[in-house]
Short mmCIF file of C-alpha atoms in Angstrom, two decimals:
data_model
loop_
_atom_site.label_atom_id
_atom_site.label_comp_id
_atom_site.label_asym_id
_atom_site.label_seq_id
_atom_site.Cartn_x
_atom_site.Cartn_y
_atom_site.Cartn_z
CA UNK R 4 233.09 6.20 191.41
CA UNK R 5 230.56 5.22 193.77
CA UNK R 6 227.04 7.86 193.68
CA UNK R 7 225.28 8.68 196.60
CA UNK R 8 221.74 8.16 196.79
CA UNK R 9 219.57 11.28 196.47
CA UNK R 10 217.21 11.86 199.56
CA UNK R 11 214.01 9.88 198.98
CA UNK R 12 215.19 8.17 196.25
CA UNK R 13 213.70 10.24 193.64
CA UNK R 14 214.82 10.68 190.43
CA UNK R 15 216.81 14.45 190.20
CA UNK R 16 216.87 14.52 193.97
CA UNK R 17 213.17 14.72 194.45
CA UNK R 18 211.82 12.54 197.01
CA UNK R 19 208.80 11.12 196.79
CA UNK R 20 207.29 12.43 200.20
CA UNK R 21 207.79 15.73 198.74
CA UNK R 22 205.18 15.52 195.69
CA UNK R 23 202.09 15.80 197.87
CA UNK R 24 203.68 19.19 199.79
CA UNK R 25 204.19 20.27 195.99
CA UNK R 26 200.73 19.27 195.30
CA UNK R 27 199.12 21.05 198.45
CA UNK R 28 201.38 24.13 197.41
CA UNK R 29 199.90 24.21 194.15
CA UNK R 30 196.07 23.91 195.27
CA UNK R 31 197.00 26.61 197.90
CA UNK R 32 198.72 29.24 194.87
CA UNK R 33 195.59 28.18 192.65
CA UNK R 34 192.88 29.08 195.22
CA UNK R 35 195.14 32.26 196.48
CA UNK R 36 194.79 33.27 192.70
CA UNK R 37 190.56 32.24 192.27
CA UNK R 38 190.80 34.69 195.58
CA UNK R 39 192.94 37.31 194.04
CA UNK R 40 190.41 37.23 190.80
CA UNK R 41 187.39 37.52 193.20
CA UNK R 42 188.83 41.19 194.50
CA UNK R 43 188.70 42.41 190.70
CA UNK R 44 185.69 43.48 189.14
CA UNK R 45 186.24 40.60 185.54
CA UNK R 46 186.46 38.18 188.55
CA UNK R 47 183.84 38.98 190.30
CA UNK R 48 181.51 39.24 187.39
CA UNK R 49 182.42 35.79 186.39
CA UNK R 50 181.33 34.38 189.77
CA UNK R 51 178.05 36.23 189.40
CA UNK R 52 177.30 35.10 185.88
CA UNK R 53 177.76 31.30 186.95
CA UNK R 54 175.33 31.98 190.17
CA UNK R 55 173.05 33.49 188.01
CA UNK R 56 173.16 30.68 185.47
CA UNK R 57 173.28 27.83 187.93
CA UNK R 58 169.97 29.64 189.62
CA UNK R 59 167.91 29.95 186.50
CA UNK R 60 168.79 26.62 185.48
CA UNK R 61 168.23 24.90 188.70
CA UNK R 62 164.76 27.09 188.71
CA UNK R 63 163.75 25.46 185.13
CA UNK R 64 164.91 21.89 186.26
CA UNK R 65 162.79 22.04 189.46
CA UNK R 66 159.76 23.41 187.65
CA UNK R 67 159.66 20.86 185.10
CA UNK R 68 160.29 17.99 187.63
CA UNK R 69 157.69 19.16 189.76
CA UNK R 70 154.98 20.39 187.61
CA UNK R 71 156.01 16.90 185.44
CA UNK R 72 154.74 15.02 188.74
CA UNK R 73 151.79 16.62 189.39
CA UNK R 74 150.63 16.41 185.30
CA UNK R 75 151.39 12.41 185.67
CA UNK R 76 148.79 12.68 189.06
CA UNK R 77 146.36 14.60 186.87
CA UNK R 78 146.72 12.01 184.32
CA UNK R 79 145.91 9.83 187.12
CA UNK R 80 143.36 11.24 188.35
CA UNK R 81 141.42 11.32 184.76
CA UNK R 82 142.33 7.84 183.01
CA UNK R 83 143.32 5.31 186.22
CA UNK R 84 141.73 6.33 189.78
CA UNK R 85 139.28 7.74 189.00
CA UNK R 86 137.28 4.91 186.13
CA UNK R 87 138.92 2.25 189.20
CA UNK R 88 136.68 4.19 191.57
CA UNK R 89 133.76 4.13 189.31
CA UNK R 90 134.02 0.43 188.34
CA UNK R 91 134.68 -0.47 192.29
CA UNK R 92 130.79 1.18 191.97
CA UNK R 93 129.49 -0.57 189.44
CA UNK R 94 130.33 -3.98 191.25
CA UNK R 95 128.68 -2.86 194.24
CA UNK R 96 125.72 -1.93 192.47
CA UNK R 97 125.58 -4.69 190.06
CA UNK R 98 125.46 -6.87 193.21
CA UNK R 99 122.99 -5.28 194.99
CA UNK R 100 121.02 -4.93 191.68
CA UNK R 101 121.75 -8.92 191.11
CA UNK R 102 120.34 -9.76 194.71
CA UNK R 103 117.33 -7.33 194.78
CA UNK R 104 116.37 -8.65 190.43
CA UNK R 105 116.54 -12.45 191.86
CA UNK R 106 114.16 -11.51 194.64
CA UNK R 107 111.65 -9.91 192.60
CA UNK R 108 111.56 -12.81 190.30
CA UNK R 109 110.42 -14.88 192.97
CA UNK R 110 107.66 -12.49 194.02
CA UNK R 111 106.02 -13.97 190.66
CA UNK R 112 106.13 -17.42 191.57
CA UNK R 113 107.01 -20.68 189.55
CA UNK R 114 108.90 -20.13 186.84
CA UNK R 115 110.60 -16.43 186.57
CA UNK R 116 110.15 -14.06 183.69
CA UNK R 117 113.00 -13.84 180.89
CA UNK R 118 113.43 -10.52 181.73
CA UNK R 119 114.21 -11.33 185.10
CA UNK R 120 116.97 -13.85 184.09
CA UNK R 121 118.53 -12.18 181.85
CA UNK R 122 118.68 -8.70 184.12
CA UNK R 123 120.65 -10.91 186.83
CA UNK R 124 122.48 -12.66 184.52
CA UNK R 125 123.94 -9.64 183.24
CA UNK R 126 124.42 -8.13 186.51
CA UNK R 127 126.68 -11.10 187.55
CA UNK R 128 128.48 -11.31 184.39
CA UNK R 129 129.43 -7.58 184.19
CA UNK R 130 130.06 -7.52 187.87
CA UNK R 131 132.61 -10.94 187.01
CA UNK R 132 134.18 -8.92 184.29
CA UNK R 133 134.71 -6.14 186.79
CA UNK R 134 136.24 -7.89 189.50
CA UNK R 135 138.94 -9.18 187.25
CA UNK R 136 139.45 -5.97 185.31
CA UNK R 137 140.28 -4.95 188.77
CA UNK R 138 142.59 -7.20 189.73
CA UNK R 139 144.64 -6.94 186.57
CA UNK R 140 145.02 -2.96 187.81
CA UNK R 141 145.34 -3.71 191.51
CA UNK R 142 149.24 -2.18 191.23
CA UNK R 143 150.04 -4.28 194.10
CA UNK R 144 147.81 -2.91 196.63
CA UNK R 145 147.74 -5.62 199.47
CA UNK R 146 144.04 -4.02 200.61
CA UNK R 147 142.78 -3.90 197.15
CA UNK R 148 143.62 -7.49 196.33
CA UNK R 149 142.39 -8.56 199.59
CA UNK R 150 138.61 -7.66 198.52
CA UNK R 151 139.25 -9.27 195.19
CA UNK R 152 139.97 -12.39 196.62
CA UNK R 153 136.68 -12.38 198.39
CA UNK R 154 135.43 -11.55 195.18
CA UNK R 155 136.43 -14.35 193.68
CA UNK R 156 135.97 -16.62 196.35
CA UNK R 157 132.35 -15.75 197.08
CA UNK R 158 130.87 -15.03 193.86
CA UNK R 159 130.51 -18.58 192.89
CA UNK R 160 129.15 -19.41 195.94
CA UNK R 161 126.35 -16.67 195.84
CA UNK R 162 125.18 -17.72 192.63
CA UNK R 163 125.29 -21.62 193.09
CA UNK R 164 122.70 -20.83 196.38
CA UNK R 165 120.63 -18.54 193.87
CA UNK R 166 120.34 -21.49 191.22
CA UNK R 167 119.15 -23.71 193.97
CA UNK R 168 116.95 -21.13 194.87
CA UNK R 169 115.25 -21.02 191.98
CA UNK R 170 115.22 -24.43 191.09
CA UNK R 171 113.07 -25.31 193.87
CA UNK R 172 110.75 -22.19 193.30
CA UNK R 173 109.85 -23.34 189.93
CA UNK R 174 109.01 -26.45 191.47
CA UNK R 175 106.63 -24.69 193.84
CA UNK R 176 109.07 -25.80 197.12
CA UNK R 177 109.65 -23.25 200.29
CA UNK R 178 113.09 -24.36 200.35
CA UNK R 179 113.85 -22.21 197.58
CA UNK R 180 112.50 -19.24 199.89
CA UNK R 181 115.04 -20.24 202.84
CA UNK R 182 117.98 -20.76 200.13
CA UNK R 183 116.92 -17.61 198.73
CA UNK R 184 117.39 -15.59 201.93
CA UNK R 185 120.47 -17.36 202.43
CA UNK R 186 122.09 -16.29 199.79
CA UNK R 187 121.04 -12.72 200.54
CA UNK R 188 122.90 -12.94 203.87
CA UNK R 189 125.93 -13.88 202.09
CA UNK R 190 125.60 -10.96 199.81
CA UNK R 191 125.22 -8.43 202.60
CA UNK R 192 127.09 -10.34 205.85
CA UNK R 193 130.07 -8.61 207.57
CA UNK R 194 133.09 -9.76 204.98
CA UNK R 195 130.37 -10.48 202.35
CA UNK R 196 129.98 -9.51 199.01
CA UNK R 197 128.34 -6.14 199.18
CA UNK R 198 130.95 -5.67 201.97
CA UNK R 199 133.95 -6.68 199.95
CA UNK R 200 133.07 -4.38 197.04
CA UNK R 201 132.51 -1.45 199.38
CA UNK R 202 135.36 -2.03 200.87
CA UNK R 203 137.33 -2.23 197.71
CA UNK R 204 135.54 0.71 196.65
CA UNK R 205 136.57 2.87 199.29
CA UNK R 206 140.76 1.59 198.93
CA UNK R 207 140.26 3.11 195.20
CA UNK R 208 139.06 6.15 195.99
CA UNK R 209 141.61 6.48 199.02
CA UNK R 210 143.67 6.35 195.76
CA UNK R 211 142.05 8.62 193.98
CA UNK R 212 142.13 11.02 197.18
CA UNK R 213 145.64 10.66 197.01
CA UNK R 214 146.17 11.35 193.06
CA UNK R 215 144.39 14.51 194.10
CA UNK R 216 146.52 15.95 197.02
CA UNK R 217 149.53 14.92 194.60
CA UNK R 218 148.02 17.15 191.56
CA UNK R 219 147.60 19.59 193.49
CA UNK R 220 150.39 20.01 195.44
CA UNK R 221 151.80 23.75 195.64
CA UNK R 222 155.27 23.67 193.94
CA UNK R 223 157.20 25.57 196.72
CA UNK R 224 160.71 24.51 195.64
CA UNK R 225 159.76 25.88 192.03
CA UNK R 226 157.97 29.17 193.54
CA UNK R 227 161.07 29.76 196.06
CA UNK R 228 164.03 29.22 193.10
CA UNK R 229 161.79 31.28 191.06
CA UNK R 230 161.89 33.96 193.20
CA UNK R 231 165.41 33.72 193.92
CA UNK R 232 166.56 33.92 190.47
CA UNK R 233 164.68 36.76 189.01
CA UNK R 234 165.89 38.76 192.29
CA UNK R 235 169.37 37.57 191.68
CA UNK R 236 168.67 38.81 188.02
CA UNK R 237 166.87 42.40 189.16
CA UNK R 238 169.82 42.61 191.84
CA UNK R 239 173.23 42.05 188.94
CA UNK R 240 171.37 44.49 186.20
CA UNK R 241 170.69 47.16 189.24
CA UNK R 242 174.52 46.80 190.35
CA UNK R 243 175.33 46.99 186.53
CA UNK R 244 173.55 50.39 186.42
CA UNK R 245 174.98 51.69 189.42
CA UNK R 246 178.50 50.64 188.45
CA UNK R 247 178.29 51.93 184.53
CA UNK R 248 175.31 54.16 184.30
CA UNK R 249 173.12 52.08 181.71
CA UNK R 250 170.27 51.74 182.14
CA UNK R 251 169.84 48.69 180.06
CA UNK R 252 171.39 44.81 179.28
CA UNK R 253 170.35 43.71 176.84
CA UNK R 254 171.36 39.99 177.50
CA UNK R 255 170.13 40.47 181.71
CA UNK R 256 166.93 41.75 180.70
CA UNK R 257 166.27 38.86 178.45
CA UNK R 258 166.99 36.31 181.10
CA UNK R 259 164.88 38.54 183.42
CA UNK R 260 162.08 38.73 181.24
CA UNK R 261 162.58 34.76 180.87
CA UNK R 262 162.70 34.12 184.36
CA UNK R 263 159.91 36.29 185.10
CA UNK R 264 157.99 34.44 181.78
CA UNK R 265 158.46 31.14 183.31
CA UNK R 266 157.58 32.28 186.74
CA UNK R 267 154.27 33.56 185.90
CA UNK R 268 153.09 30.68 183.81
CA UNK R 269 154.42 28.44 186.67
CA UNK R 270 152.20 30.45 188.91
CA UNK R 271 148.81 31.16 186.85
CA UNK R 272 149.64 27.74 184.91
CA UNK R 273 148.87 25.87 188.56
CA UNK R 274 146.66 28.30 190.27
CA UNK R 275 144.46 27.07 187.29
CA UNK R 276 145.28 23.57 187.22
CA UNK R 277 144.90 23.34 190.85
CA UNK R 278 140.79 25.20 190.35
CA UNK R 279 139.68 23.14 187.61
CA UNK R 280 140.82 20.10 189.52
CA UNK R 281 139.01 21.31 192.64
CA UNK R 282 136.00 21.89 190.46
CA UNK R 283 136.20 18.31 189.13
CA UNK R 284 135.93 17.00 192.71
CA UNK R 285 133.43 18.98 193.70
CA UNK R 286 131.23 18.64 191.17
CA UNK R 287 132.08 15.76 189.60
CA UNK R 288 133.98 12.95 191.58
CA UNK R 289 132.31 13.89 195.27
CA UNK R 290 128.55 14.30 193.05
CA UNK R 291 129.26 10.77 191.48
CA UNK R 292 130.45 9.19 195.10
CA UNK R 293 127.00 10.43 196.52
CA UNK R 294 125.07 9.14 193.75
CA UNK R 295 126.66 6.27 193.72
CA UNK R 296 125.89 5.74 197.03
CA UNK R 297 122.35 6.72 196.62
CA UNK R 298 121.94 4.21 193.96
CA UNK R 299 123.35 1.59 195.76
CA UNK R 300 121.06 2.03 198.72
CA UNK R 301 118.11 2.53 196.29
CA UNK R 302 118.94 -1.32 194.95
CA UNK R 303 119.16 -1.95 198.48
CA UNK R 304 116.19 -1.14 199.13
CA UNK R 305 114.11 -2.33 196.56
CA UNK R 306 115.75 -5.68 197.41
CA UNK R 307 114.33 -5.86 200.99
CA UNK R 308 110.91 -4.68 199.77
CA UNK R 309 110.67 -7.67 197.91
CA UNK R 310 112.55 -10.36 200.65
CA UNK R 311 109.93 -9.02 202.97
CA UNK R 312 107.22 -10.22 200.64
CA UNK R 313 109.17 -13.59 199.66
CA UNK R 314 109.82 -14.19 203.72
CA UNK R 315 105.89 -14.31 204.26
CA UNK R 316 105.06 -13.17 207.57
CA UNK R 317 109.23 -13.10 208.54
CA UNK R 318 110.32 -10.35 206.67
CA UNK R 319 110.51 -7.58 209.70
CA UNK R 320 114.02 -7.59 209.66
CA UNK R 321 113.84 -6.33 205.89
CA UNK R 322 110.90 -4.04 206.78
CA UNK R 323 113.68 -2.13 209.27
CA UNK R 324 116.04 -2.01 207.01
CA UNK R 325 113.73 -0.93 203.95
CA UNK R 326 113.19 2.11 206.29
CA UNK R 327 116.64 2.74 208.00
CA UNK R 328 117.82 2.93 204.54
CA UNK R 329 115.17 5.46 202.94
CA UNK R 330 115.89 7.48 205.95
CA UNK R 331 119.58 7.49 204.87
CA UNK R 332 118.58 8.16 201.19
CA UNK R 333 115.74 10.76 201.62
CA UNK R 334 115.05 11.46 204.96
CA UNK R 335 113.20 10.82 207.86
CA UNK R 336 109.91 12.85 206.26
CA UNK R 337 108.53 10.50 203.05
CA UNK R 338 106.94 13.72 201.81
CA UNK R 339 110.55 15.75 202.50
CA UNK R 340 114.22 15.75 200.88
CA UNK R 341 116.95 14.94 202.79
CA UNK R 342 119.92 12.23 203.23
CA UNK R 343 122.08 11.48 200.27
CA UNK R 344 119.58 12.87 197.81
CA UNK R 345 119.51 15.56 199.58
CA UNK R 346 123.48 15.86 199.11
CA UNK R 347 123.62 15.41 195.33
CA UNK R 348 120.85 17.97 194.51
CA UNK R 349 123.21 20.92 196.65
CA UNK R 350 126.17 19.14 194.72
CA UNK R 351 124.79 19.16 191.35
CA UNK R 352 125.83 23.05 189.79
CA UNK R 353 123.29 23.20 186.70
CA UNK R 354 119.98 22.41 185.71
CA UNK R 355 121.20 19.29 183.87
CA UNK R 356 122.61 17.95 186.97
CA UNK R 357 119.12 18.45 189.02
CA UNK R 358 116.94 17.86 187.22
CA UNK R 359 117.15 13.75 187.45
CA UNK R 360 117.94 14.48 190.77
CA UNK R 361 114.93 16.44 191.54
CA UNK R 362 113.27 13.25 189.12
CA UNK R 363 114.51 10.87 191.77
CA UNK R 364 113.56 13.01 194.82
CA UNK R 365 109.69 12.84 193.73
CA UNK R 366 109.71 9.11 192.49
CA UNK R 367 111.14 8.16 196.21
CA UNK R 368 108.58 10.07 197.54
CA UNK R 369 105.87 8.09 195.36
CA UNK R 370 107.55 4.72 196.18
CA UNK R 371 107.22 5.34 200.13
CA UNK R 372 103.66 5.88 199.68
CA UNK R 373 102.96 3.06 197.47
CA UNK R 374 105.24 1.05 199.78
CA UNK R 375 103.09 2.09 202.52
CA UNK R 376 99.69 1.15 200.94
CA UNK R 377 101.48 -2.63 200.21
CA UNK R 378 102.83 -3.09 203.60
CA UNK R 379 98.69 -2.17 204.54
CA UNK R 380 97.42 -5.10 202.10
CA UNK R 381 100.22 -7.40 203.40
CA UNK R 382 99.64 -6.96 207.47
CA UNK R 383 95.74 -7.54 206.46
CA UNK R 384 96.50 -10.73 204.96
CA UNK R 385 96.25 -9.97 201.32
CA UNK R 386 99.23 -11.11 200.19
CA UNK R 387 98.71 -11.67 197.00
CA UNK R 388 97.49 -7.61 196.29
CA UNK R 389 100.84 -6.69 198.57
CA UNK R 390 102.74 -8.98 195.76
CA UNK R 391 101.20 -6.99 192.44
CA UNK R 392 101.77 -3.56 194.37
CA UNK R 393 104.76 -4.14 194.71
CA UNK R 394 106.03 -5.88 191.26
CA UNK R 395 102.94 -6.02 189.29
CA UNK R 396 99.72 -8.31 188.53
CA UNK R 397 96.40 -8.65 189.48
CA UNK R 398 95.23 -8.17 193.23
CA UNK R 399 93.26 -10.50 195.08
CA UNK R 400 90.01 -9.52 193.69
CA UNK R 401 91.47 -9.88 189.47
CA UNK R 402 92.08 -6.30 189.27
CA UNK R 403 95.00 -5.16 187.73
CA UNK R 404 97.32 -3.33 189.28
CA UNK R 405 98.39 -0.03 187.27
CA UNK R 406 100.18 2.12 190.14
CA UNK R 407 103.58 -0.54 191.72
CA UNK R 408 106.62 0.67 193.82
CA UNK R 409 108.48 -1.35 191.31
CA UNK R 410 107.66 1.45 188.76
CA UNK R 411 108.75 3.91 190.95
CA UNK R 412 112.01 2.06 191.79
CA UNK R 413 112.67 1.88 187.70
CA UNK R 414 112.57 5.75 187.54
CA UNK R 415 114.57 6.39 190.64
CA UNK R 416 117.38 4.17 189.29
CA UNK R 417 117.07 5.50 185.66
CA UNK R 418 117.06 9.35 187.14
CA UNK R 419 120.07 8.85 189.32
CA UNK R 420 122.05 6.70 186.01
CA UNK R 421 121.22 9.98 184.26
CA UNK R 422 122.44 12.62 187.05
CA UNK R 423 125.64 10.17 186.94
CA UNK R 424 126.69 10.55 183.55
CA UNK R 425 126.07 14.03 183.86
CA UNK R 426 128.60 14.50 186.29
CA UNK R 427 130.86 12.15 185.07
CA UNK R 428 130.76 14.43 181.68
CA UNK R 429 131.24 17.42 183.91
CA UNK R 430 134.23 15.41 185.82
CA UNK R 431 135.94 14.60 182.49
CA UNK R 432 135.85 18.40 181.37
CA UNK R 433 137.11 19.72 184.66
CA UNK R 434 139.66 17.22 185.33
CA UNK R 435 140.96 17.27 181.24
CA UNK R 436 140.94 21.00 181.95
CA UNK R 437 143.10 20.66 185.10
CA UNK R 438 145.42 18.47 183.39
CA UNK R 439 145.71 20.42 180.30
CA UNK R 440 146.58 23.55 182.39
CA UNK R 441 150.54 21.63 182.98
CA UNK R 442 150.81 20.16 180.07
CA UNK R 443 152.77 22.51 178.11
CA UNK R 444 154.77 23.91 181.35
CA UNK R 445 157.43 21.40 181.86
CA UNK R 446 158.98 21.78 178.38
CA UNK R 447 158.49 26.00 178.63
CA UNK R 448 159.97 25.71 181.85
CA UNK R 449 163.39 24.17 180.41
CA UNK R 450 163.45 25.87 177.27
CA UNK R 451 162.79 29.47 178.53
CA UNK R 452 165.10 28.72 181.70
CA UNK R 453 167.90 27.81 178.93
CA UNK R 454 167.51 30.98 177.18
CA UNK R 455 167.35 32.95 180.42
CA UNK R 456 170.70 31.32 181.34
CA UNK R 457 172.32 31.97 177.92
CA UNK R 458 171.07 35.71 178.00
CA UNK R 459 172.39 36.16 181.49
CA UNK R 460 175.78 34.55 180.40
CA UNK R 461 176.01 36.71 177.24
CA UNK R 462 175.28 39.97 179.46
CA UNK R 463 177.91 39.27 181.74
CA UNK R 464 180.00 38.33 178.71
CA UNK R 465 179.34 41.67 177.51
CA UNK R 466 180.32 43.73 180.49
CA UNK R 467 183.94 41.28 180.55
CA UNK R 468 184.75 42.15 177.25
CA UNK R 469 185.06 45.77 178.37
CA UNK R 470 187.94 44.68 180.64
CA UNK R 471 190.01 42.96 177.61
#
């Protein structure tokens, strides 16, 4: 007997165009019934236990993401930007040093002292070291290795026109003179060496700028699900109370007191952070940025002193810029304070910090009248008492000299190394501090927004198993 087909070819009559209707009816009687649960007081104290746990949880996760990011920019800020920003320093001023140390070795004619030699020879071979520390930390920054190409490139260069600068002064040629102030235009030319480093000095403390806004970022997404979840919390135990009469649950108010726990730390945790950070700036990365500026234009200084001297009648380009840049450093007034000295002394917060400061302030003030008095004995022809005023000696009459700028230079540069390391000490405190603050807050965050979740899902359990 011959069977006919069932419609759609199913097997017991089903067709197969009917299993998605069946599958859409199902979906619809499953959500009817999630709706039908929502209307009864179990159901709708399920759907409030899993927005209260998905809140506290998402509260903790944020928190320790965000307060994770801003301890790695702390970290940042204490052990990568901010030593880059201080070695970027140190090559500038080893440079200038370098160039202003080679200069005054040629004041003394002939054949320059050992102490001379070795000064710039350690100057260029720390300021070597530096450049390639710096490159192997460059983290792909196209500005940064820009500079320390130049670096590189130049460097050589510099010192090959400072050995043939020398040879031919201990021969007793002028050519070493001219090569001499050659090589010093190299070292401070637009794109030069002194240029380079500053430059690269200022990309690395751009970055340390930048570790600095990250650190102390406000968490707003943390604050706002913070907030949100402990109102959430206040909001179920207040409807539990109206709906029951008690006061208390147990598991809600743990998960309040959690919440509220991990909002407060969150809150004095970064307020903290965020102060001992802004104290480290303040008086410890902005202090050493001015010093190290000052220093750098003290080295600067010294070293057109002495090209104006080794130029011989020439040298009034260097004269201007010997007193453009005191008036930068100290001030227009050689008996006053101002400029960047100026700067670090309001900077500096303790005695410690200005009291090498207030060292350096007087010693500049010496060193402009001394500088004075051998710029006198120079225009009047005496070069040779201009020379031991400046560096040292005997004057022209066999007297020797006991009172030299180059003394005063000496102090200025050891006062401002010591007002340095004072704030760097004071930056490494703050900053450590800072960090320290978040260190702990992450892991709190997650653990004590775990525990607030579990206490809020065991109250709500609580208040369902009234219904079985």
């Amino acid at each position: 007997m011959t069977q006919t087909p069932t419609r759609g070819g199913g097997p017991n009559g089903l067709g197969v165009a009917e299993v998605p209707a069946q599958r859409r009816r199902a979906w619809v009687e499953r959500s009817e019934q999630l709706r039908a649960a929502a209307t009864t007081e179990p159901g709708r104290l399920r759907i409030i236990g899993a927005v209260l746990a998905l809140l506290v949880v998402a509260f903790g996760a944020v928190t320790a993401w965000q307060i994770t990011d801003r301890t790695t920019a702390a970290g940042n800020v204490l052990h990568h930007s901010a030593p880059l920003s201080a070695d970027a320093a140190e090559i500038y001023r080893r440079l200038a040093d370098a160039d202003a140390t080679v200069a005054g070795g040629f004041l003394v004619g002939g054949q320059e002292p050992q102490a001379v030699s070795d000064r710039y020879d350690k100057d260029i071979a720390i300021a070597a070291k530096l450049i390639t520390e710096a490159a192997a930390n460059s983290q792909g920054s196209s500005q940064v290795r820009a500079q320390i190409a130049s670096l590189n490139q130049q460097l050589p260069q510099y010192t090959k026109l400072v050995a043939t600068a020398l040879a031919n002064n201990r021969q007793g040629l002028p050519l070493g003179g001219a090569y001499l102030r050659y090589a010093n235009e190299q070292m401070r030319k637009d794109g030069g060496l002194l240029d380079a480093s500053n430059k690269l000095y200022q990309a690395e403390t751009d970055r340390l700028g930048k570790d600095y806004g990250d650190a102390k970022a406000l968490p707003y997404a943390a604050w706002a699900l913070g907030v949100v979840a402990l109102g959430g919390l206040v909001w179920a135990q207040r409807r539990h109370y109206r709906r029951t009469n008690r006061v208390f649950n147990q598991g809600m108010l743990a998960a309040s007191g959690a919440c509220a726990v991990v909002l407060l730390w969150l809150v004095v945790g970064h307020t903290v952070a965020r102060t001992q950070l802004d104290d480290s700036y303040a008086h410890g990365a902005k202090s050493m940025q001015v010093l190290n500026s000052a220093r750098i234009a003290v080295l600067q200084a010294r070293g057109d002193e002495n090209l104006t001297l080794v130029a011989r009648g020439s040298g009034g380009s260097y004269e201007d810029t010997f007193n453009s840049g005191m008036t930068g450093l100290a001030g227009k007034d050689p008996k006053g304070v101002g400029g960047e000295l100026e700067q670090a002394l309001a900077l500096a917060d303790n005695a410690k910090g200005r009291t090498p400061v207030d060292t350096a302030i007087k010693s500049v003030q010496t060193w402009r009248a001394r500088h004075t008095v051998a710029r006198a004995s120079d225009n009047n022809g005496d070069y040779t008492t201009a020379v031991a005023q400046v560096i040292g000696g005997k004057d022209s009459k066999g007297h020797t000299v006991t009172e030299t700028t180059g003394q005063c230079f000496d102090k200025v540069d050891a006062s401002l190394e010591q007002a340095v390391a004072q704030e760097q000490h004071e930056f490494n405190q703050a900053a450590d501090s800072g960090r320290g603050a978040l260190t702990l807050l992450p892991a709190g965050a997650a653990l004590l927004a775990v525990l607030a979740a579990a206490g809020a899902a065991l109250g709500i359990g609580r208040r369902l198993s009234e219904y079985r």
